[in-house]
Coordinates of C-alpha atoms in Angstrom, one line a residue:
X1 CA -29.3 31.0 -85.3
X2 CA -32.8 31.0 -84.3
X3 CA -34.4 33.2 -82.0
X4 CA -35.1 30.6 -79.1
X5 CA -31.0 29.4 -79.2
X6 CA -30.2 32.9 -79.0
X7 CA -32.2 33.3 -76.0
X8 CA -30.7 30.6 -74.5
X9 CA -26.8 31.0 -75.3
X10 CA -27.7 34.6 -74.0
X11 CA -28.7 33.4 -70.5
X12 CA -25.8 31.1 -70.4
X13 CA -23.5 34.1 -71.1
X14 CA -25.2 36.0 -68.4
X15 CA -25.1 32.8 -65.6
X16 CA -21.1 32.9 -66.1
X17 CA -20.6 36.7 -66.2
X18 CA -22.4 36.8 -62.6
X19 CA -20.5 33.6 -61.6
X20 CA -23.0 30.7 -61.8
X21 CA -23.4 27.8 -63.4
X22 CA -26.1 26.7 -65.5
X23 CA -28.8 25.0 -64.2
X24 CA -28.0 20.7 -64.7
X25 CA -30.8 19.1 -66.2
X26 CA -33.2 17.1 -64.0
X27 CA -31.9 13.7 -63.3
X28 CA -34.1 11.5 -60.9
X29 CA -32.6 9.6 -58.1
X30 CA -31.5 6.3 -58.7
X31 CA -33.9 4.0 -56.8
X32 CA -33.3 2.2 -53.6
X33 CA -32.6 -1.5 -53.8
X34 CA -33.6 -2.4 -50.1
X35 CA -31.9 -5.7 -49.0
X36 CA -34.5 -8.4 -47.9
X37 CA -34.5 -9.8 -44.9
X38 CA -34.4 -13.3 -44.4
X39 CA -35.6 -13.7 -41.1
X40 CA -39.3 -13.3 -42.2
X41 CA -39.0 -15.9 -44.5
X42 CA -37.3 -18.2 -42.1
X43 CA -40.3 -17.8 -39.0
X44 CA -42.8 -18.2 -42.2
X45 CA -41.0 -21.6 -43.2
X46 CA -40.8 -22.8 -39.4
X47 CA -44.7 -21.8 -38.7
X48 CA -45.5 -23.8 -42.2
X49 CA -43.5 -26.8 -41.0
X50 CA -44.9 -26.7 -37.8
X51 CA -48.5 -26.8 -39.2
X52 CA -47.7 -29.4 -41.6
X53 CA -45.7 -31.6 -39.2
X54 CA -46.6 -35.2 -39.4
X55 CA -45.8 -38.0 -36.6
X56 CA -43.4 -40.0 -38.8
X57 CA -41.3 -37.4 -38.4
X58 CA -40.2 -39.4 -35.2
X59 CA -40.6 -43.2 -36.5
X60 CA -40.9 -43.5 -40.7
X61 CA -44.4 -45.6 -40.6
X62 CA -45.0 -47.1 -43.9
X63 CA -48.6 -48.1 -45.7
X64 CA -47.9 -51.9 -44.9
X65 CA -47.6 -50.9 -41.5
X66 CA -50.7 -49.6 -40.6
X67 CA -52.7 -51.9 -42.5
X68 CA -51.3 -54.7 -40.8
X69 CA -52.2 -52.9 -37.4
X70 CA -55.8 -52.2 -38.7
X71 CA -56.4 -55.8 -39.6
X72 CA -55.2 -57.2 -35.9
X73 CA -56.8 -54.7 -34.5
X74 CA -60.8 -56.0 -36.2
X75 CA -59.3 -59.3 -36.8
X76 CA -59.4 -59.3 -40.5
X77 CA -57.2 -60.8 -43.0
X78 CA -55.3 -58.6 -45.4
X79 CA -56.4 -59.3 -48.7
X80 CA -59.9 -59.2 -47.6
X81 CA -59.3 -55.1 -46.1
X82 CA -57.7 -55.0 -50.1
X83 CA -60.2 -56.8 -51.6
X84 CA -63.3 -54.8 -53.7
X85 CA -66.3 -56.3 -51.2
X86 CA -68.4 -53.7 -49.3
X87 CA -69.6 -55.6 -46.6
X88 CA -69.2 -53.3 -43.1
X89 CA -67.4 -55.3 -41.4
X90 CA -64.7 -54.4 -44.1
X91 CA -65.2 -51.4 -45.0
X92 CA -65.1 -49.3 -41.8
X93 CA -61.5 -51.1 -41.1
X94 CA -60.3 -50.2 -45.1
X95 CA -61.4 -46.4 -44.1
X96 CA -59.8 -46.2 -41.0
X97 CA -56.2 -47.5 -42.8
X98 CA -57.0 -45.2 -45.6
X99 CA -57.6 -42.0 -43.2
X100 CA -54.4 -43.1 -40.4
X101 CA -52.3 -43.2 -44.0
X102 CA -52.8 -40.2 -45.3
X103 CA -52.4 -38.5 -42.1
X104 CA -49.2 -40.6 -40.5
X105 CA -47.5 -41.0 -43.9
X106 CA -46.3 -38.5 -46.6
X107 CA -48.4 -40.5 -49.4
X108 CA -50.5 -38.9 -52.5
X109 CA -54.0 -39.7 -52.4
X110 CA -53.1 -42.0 -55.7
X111 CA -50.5 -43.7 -54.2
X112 CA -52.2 -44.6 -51.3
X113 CA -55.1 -45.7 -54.0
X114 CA -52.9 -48.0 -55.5
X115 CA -51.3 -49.4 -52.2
X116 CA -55.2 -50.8 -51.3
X117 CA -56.0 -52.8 -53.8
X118 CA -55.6 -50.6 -56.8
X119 CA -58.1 -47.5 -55.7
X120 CA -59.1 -44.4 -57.0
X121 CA -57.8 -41.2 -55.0
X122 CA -61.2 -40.1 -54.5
X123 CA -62.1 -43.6 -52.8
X124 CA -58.8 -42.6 -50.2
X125 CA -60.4 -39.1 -50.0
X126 CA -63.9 -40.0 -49.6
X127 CA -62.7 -42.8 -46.4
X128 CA -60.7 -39.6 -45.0
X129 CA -63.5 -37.4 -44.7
X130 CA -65.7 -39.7 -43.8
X131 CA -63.5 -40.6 -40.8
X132 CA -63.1 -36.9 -40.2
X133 CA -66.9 -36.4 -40.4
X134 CA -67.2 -39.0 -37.7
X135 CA -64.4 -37.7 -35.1
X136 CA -67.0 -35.9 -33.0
X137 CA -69.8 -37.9 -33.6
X138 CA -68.4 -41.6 -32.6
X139 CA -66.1 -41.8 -30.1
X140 CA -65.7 -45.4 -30.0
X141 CA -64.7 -45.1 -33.3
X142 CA -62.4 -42.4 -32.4
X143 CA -61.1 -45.0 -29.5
X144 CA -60.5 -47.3 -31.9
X145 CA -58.4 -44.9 -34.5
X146 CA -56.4 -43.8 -31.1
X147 CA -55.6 -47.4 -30.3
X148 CA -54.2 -47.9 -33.4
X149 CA -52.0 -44.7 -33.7
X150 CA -50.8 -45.4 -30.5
X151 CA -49.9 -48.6 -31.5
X152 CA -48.1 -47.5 -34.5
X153 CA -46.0 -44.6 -33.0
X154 CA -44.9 -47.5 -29.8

């Protein structure tokens, strides 16, 4: 027996002559699972839906809608709003449909490309920001895009 096992089955002699126990070896507490609470995660979801909450949530409003509103509204014919010319008299109608269906519907930028003649996504992003560009700085545009909401959502 070495001298450092003798030391030690001496001290455990010693703990149960005077009654005690030896000393356990340090085990650290098991850790605390809290339980989550849902609520949190709930308001979060119902804050994020509220922000992202579209108007077809009341009335579904499809693509073909709203382009058929914004060509009675200028008093253009369809496949000309679809069609690749860039005169203005065209163009500021095809941005204003581009804009109102990106924001009334739940469409991709590409699907909303292809739905206007066979567009690039950047085309339906560069309409939507110019529209948005122009919200404070022409309101008879703005009039205009109003009109044609209303008339969607009636």
């Amino acid at each position: 027996m070495s001298l450092v096992e003798t030391y030690h089955a001496e001290h455990k002699a010693r703990l149960y002559r005077m009654g005690g126990k030896p000393k356990p070896a340090y085990v650290p507490p098991a850790p605390v699972i809290k339980p989550i609470d849902p609520a949190p995660y709930y308001a979060g979801m119902w804050f994020h839906n509220l922000v992202n909450f579209r108007e077809t949530t009341i009335r579904q409003i499809k693509v073909d809608d709203i382009q058929r509103a914004v060509c009675r509204h200028y008093k253009i014919n369809r496949l000309d709003m679809l069609s690749h010319r860039r005169t203005k008299d065209l163009t500021i109608p095809r941005h204003i449909a581009m804009y109102l269906a990106k924001k009334m519907t739940m469409r991709s930028l590409p699907e909303i490309g292809r739905l206007f003649g066979g567009r690039d996504h950047t085309t339906v992003l560069h309409s939507v920001r110019k529209i948005e560009a122009l919200e404070g700085v022409d309101d008879d545009l703005m009039a205009r895009v109003a009109m044609i909401k209303a008339e969607l959502l009636a």
